[in-house]
PDB file of C-alpha atoms in Angstrom:
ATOM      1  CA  UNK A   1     -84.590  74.248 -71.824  1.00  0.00           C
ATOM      2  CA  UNK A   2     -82.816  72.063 -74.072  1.00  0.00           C
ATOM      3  CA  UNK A   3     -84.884  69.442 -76.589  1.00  0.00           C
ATOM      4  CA  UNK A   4     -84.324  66.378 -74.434  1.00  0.00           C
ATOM      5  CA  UNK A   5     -85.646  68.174 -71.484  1.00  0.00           C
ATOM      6  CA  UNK A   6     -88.555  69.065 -73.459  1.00  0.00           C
ATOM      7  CA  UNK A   7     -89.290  65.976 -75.416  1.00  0.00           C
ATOM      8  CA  UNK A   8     -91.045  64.059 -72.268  1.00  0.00           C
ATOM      9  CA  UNK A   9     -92.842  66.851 -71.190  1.00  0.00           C
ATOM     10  CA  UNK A  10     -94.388  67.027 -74.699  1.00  0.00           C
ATOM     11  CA  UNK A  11     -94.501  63.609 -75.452  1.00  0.00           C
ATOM     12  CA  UNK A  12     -96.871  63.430 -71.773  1.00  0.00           C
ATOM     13  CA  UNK A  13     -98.626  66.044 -72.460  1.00  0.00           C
ATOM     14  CA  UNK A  14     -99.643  65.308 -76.284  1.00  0.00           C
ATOM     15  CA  UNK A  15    -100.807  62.049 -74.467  1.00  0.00           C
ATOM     16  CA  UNK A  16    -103.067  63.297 -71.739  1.00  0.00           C
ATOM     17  CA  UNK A  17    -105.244  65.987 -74.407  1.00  0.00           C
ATOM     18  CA  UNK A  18    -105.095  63.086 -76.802  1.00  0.00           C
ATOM     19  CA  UNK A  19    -107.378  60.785 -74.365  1.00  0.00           C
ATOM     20  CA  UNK A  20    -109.024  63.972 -73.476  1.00  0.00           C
ATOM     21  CA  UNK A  21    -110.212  65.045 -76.713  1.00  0.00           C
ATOM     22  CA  UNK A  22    -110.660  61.779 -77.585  1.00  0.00           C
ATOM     23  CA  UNK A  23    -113.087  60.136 -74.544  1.00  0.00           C
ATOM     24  CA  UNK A  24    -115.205  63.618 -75.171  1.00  0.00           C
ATOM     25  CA  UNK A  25    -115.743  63.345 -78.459  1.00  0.00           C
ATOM     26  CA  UNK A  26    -116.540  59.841 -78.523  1.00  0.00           C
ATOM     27  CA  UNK A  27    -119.377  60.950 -75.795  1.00  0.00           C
ATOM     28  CA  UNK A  28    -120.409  63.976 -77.524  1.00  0.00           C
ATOM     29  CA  UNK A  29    -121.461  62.516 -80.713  1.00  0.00           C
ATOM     30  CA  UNK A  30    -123.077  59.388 -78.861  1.00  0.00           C
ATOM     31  CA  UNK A  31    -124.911  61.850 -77.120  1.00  0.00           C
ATOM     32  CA  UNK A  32    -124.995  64.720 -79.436  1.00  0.00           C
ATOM     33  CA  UNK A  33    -126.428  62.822 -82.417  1.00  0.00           C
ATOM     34  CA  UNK A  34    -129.945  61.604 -81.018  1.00  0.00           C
ATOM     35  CA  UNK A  35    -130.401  64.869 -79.323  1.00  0.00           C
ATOM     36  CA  UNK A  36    -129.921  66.229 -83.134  1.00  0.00           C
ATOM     37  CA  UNK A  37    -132.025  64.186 -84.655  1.00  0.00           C
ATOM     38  CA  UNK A  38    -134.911  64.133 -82.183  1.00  0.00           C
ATOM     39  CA  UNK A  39    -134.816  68.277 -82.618  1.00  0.00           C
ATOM     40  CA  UNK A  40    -135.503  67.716 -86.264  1.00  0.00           C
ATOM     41  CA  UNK A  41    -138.126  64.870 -85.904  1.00  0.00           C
ATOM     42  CA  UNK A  42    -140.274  66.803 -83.402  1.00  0.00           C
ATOM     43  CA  UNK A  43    -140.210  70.037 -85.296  1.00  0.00           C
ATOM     44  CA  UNK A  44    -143.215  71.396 -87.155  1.00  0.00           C
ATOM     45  CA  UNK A  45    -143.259  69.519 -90.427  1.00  0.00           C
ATOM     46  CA  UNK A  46    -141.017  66.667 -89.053  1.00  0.00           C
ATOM     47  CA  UNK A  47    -142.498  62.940 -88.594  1.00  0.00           C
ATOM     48  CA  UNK A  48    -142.743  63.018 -84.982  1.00  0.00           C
ATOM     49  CA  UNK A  49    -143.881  66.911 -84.116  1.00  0.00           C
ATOM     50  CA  UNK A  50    -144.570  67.935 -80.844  1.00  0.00           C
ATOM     51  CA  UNK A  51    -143.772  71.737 -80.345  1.00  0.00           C
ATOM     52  CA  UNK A  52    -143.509  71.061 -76.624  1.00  0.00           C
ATOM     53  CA  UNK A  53    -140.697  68.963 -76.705  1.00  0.00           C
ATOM     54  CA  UNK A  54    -138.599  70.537 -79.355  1.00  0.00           C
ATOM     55  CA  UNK A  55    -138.371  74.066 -77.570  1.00  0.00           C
ATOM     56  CA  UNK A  56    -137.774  72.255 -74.252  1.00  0.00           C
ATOM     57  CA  UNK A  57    -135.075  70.103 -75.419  1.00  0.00           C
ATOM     58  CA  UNK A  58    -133.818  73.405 -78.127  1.00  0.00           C
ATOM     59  CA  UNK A  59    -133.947  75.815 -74.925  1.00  0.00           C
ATOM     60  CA  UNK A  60    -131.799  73.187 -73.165  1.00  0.00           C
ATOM     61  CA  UNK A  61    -129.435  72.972 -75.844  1.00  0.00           C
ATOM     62  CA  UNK A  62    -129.314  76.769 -76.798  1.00  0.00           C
ATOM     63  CA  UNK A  63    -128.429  77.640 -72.449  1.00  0.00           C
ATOM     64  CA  UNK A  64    -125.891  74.668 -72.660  1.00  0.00           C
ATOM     65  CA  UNK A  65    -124.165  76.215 -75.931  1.00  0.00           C
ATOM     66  CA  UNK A  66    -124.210  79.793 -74.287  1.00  0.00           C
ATOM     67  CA  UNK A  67    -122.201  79.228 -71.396  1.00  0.00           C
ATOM     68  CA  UNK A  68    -118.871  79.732 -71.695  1.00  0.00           C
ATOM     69  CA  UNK A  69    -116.443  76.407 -70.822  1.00  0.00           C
ATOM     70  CA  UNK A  70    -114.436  77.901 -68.046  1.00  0.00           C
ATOM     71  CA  UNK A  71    -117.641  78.819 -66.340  1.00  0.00           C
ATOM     72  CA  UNK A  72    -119.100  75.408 -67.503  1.00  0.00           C
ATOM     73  CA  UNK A  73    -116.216  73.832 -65.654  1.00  0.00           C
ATOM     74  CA  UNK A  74    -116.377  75.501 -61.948  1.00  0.00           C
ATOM     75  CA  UNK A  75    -120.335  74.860 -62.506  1.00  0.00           C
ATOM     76  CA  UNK A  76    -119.932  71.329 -62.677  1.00  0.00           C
ATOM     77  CA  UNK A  77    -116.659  70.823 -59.925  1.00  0.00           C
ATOM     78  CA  UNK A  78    -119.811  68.915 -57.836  1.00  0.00           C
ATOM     79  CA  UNK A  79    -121.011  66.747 -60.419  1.00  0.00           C
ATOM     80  CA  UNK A  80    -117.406  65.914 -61.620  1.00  0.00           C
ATOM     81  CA  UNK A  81    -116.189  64.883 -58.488  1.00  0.00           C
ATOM     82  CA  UNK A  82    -119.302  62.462 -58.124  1.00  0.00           C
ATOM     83  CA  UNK A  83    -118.407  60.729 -61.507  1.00  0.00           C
ATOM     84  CA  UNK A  84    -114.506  60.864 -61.498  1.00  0.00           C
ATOM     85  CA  UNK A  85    -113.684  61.255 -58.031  1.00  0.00           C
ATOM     86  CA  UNK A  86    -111.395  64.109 -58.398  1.00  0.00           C
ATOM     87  CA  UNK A  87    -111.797  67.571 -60.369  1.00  0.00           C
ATOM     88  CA  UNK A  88    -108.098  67.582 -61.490  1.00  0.00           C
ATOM     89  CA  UNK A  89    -106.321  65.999 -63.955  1.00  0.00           C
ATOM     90  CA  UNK A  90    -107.213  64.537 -67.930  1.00  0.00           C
ATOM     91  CA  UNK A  91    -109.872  62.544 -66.087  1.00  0.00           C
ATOM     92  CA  UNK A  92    -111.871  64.986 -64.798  1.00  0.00           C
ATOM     93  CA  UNK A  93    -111.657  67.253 -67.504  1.00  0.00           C
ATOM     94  CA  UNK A  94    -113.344  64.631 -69.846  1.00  0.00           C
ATOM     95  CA  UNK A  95    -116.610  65.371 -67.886  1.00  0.00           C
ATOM     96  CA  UNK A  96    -116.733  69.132 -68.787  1.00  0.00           C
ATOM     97  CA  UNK A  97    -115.786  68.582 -72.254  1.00  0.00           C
ATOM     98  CA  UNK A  98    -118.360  66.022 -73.123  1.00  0.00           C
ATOM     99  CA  UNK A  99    -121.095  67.731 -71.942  1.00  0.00           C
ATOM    100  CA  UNK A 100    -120.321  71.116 -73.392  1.00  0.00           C
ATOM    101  CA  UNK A 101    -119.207  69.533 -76.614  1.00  0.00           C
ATOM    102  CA  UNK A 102    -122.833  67.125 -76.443  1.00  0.00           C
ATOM    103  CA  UNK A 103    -125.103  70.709 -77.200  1.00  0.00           C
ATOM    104  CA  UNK A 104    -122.476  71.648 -79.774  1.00  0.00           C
ATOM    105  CA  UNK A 105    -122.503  68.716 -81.782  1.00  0.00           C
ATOM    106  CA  UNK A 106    -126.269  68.352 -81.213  1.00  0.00           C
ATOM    107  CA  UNK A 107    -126.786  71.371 -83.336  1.00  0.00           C
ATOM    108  CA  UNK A 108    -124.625  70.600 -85.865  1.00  0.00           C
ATOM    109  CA  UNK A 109    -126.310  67.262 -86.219  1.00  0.00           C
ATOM    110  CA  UNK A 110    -129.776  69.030 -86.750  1.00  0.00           C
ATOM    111  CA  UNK A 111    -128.689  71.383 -89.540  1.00  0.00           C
ATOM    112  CA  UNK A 112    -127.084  68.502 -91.272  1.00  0.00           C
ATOM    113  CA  UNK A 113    -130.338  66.027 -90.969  1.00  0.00           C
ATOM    114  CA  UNK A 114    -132.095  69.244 -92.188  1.00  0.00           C
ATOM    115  CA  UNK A 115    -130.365  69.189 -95.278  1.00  0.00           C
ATOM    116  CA  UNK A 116    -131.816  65.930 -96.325  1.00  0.00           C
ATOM    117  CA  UNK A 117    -134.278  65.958 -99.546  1.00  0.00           C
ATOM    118  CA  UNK A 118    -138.125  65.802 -97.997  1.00  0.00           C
ATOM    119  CA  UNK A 119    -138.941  63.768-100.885  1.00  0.00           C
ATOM    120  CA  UNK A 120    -137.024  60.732 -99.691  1.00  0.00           C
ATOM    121  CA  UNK A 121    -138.590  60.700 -96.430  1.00  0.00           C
ATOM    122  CA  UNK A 122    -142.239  61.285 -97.612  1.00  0.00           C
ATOM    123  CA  UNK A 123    -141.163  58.103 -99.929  1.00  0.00           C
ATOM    124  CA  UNK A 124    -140.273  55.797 -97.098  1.00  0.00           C
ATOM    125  CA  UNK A 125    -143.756  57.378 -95.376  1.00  0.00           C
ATOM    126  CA  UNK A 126    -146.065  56.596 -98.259  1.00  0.00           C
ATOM    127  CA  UNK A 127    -144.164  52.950 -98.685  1.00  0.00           C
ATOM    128  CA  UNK A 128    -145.178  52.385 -95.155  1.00  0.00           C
ATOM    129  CA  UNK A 129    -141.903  52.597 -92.797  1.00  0.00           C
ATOM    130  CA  UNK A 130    -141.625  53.910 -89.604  1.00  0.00           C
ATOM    131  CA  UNK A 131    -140.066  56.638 -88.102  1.00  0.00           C
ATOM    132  CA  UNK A 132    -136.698  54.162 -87.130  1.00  0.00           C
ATOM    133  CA  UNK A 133    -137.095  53.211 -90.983  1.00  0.00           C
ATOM    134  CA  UNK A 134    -136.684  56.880 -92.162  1.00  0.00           C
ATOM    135  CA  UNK A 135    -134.155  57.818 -89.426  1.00  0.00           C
ATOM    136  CA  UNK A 136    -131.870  54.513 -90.114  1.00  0.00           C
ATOM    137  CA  UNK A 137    -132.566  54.368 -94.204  1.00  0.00           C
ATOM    138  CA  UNK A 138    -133.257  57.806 -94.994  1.00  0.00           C
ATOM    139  CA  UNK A 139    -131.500  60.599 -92.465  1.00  0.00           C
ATOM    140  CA  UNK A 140    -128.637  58.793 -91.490  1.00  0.00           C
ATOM    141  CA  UNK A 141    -127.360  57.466 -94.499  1.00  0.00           C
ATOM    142  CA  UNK A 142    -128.125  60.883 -96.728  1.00  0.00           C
ATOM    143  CA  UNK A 143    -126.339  63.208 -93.893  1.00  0.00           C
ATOM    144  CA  UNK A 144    -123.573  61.191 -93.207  1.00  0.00           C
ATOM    145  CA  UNK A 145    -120.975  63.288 -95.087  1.00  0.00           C
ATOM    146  CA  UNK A 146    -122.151  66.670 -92.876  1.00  0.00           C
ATOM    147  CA  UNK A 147    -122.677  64.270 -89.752  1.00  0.00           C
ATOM    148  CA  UNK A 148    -118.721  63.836 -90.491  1.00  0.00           C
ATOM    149  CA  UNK A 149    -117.849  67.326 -91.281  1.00  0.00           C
ATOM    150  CA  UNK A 150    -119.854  68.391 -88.243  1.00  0.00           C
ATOM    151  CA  UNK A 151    -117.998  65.905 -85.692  1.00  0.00           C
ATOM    152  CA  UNK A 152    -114.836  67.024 -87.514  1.00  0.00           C
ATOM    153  CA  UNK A 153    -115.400  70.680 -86.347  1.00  0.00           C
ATOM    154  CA  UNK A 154    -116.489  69.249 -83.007  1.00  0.00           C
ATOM    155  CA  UNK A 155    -113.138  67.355 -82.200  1.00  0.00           C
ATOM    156  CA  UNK A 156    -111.240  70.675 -83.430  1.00  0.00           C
ATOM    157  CA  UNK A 157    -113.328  72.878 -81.334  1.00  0.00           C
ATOM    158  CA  UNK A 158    -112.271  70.466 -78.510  1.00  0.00           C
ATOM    159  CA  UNK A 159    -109.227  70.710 -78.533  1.00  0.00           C
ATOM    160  CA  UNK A 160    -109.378  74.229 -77.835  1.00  0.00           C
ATOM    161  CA  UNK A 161    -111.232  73.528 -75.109  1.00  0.00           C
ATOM    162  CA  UNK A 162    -108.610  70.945 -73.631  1.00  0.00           C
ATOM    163  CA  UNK A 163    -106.248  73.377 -74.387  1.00  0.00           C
ATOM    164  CA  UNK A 164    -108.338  76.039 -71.643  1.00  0.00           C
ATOM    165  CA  UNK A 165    -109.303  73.107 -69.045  1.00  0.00           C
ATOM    166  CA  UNK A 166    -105.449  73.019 -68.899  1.00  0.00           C
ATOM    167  CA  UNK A 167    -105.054  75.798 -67.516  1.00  0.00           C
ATOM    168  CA  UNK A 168    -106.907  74.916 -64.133  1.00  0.00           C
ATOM    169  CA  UNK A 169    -105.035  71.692 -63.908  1.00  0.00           C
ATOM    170  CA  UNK A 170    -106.675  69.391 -66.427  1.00  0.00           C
ATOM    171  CA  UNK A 171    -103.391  68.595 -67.713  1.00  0.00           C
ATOM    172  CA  UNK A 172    -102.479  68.032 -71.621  1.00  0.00           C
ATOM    173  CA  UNK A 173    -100.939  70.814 -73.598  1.00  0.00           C
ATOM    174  CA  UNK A 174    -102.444  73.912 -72.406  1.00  0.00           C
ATOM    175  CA  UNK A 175    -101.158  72.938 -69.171  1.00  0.00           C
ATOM    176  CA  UNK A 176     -97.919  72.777 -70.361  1.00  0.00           C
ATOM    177  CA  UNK A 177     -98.242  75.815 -71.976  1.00  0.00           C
ATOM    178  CA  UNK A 178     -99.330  77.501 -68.948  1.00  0.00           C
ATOM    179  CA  UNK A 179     -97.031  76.181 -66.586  1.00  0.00           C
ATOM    180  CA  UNK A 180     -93.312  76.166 -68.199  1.00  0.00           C
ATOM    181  CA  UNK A 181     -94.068  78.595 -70.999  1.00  0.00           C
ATOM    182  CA  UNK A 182     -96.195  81.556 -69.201  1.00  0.00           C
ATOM    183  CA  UNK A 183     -94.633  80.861 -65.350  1.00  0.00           C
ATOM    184  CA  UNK A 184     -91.619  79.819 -65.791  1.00  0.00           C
ATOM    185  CA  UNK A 185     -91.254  81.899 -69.121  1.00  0.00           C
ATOM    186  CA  UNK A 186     -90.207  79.533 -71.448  1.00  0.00           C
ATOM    187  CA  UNK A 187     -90.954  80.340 -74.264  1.00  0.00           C
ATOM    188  CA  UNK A 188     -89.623  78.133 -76.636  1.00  0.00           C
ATOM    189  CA  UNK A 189     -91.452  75.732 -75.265  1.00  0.00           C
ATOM    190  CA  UNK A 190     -94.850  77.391 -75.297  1.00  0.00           C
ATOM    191  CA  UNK A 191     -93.708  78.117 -78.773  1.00  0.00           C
ATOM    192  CA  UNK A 192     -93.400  74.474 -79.920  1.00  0.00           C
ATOM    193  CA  UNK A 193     -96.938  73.504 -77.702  1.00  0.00           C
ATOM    194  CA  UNK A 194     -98.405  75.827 -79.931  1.00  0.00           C
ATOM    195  CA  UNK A 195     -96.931  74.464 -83.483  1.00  0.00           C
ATOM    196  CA  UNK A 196     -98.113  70.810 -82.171  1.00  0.00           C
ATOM    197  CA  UNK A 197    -101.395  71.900 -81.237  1.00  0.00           C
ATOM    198  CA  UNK A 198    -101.792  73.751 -85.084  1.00  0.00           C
ATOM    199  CA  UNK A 199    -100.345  70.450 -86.697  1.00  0.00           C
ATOM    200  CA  UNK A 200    -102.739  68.223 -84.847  1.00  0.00           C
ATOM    201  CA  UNK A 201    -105.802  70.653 -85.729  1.00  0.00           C
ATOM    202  CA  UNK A 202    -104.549  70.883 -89.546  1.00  0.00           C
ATOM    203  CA  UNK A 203    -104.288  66.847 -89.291  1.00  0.00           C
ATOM    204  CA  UNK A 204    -107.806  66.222 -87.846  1.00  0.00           C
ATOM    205  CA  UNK A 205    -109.572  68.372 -90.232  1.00  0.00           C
ATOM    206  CA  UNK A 206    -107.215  67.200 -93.534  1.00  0.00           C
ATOM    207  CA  UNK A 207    -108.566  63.877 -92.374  1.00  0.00           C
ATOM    208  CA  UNK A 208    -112.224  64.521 -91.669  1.00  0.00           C
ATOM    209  CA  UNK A 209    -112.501  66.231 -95.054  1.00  0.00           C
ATOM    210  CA  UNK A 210    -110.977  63.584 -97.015  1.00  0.00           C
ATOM    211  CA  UNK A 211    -113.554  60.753 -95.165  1.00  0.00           C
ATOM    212  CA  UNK A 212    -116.479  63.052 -95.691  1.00  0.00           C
ATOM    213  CA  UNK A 213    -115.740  63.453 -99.851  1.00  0.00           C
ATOM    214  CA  UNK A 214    -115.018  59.612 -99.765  1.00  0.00           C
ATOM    215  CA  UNK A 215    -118.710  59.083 -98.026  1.00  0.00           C
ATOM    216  CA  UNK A 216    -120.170  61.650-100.136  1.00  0.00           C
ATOM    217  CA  UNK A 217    -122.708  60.221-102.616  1.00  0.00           C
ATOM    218  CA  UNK A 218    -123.868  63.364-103.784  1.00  0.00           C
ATOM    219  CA  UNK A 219    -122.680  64.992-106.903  1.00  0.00           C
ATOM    220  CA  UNK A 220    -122.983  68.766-107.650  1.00  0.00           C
ATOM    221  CA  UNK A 221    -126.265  69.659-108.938  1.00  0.00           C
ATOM    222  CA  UNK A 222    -127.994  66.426-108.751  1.00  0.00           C
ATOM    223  CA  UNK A 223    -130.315  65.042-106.201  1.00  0.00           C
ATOM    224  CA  UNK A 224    -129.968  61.594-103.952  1.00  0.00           C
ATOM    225  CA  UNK A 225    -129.588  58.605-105.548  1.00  0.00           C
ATOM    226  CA  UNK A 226    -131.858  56.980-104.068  1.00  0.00           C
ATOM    227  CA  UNK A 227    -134.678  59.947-105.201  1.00  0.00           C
ATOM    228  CA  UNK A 228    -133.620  59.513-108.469  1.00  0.00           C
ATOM    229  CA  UNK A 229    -134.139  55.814-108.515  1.00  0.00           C
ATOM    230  CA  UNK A 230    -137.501  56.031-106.633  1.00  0.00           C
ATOM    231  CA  UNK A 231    -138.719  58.890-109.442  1.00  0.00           C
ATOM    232  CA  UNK A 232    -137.454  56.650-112.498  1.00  0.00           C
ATOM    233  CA  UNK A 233    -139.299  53.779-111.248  1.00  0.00           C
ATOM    234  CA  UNK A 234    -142.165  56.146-110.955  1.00  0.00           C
ATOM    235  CA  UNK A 235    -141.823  57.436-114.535  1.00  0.00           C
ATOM    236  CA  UNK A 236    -141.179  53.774-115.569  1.00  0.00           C
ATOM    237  CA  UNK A 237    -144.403  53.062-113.932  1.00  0.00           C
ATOM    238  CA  UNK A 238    -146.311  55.599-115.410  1.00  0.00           C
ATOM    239  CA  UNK A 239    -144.987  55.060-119.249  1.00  0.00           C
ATOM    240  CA  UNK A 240    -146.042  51.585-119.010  1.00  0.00           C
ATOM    241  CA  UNK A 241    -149.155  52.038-118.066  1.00  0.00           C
ATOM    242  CA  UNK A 242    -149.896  55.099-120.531  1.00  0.00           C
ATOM    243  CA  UNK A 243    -148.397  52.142-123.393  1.00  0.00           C
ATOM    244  CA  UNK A 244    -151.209  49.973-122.243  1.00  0.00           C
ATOM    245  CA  UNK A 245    -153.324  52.549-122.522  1.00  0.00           C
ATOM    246  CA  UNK A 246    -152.747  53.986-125.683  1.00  0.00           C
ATOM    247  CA  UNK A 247    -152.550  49.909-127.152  1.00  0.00           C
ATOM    248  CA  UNK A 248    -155.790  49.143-126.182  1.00  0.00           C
ATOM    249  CA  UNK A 249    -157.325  52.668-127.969  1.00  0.00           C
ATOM    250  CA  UNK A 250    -155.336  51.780-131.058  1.00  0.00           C
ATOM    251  CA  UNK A 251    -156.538  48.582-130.945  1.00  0.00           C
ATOM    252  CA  UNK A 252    -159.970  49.392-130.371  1.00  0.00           C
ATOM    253  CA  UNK A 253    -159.752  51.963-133.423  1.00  0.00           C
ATOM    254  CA  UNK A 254    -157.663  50.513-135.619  1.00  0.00           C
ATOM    255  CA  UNK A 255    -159.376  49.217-139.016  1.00  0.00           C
ATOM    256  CA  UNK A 256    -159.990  45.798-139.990  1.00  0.00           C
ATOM    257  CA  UNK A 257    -156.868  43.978-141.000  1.00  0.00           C
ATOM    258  CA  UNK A 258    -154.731  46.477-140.346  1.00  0.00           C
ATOM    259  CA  UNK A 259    -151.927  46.412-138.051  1.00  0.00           C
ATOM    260  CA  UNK A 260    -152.670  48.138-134.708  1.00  0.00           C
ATOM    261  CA  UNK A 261    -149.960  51.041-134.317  1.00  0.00           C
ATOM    262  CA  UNK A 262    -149.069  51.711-130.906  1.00  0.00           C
ATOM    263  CA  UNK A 263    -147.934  55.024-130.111  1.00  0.00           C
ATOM    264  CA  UNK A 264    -145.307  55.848-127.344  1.00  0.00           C
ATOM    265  CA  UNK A 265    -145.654  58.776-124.949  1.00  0.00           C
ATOM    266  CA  UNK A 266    -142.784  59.717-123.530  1.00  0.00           C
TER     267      UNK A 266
END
């Protein structure tokens, strides 16, 4: 098969796992993220805990994560045809793929939101917000960097999946593969699928880990920003009122026309 004969087929084909990958991951981290962050808040220790509810939505998300996508897929042939109309095709294979990738990126999402210093969220407590306050100001905003790395990983991780819904006629790449490379052994072609396929993974995560360092307000070694503001203005606090303090015993004790001396503790 010469290049021009292969250059449509590719050119199709990097199309159809393209929207693929792309509708999927767009619903797996709608859905994935506050399924993540619900695990954390409901977990002993977290603002909202209820031990019912985190191991019934955890068990859900741990039986979702086990099952392997090609079984995943003939599981939900039913339910796909009901949303799509059709269980073949980039289409259908977008329903598969966001709801294996939804537990995947769930759990990613919790270890990242776990990651977040306590100390900022007992600070938002103690100033009175509420648990959308310290999800929105505090958990969000401090895990972003991981939230990216984590959806990063996601997108690669579908892509391998696309790759295997191909091969039962989702279309996209692994199709392609499958179809001229494997049956109709060309393998030059399967050969070139797979360089594409690497190029586009090395892409995805070259880009995700150049957005997460650029959203990355942490620097080695030091805590949040925001915690380091909130415990100056504490020591600030403090100081200030140990200098009152200490002016009104030196002025109490100092001698008669003397200069009170007013001693700083630091």
């Amino acid at each position: 098969m010469t290049w021009s004969e292969m250059q449509p087929l590719l050119q199709q084909a990097c199309l159809e796992t393209l929207w693929m990958v792309g509708w999927s991951a767009a619903i797996a981290i709608v859905g994935g993220l506050p399924l993540g962050v619900l695990l954390v808040l409901t977990d002993r220790g977290g603002v909202l805990p209820n031990v019912v509810v985190n191991k019934v939505v955890g068990q859900v998300v741990n039986i979702a994560r086990s099952m392997p996508f090609i079984i995943l897929m003939v599981a939900l042939i039913s339910f796909t045809r009901a949303i799509v109309g059709t269980t073949i095709g980039p289409a259908a294979a977008i329903v598969p793929l966001a709801i294996g990738a939804i537990p995947f990126y769930a759990r990613l999402v919790e270890t990242s939101v776990r990651e977040v210093d306590g100390g900022l969220v007992e600070a938002v407590q103690a100033m009175g917000g509420s648990t959308w306050t310290v999800v929105r100001k505090v958990l969000l905003p401090e895990s972003l960097p991981s939230l990216i790395s984590s959806a990063t990983t996601t997108i690669v991780a579908l892509i391998g999946y696309s790759a295997m819904a191909g091969t039962v006629g989702a279309g996209g790449l692994g199709d392609l593969a499958v179809r001229y490379g494997y049956q109709r052994f060309e393998t030059q072609l399967m050969w070139v699928t797979v360089a594409i396929l690497a190029v586009v993974i090395s892409v995805i995560q070259f880009a995700g880990d150049i957005a997460a360092r650029a959203l990355s307000h942490r620097s080695p070694g030091s805590a949040a920003p925001r915690l380091v503001l909130l415990r100056s203005r504490t020591r600030s606090a403090g100081t200030q009122a140990a200098d009152t303090a200490d002016a009104a015993d030196t002025a109490g004790t100092a001698e008669p026309g003397e200069p009170a001396q007013l001693t700083k503790t630091s």
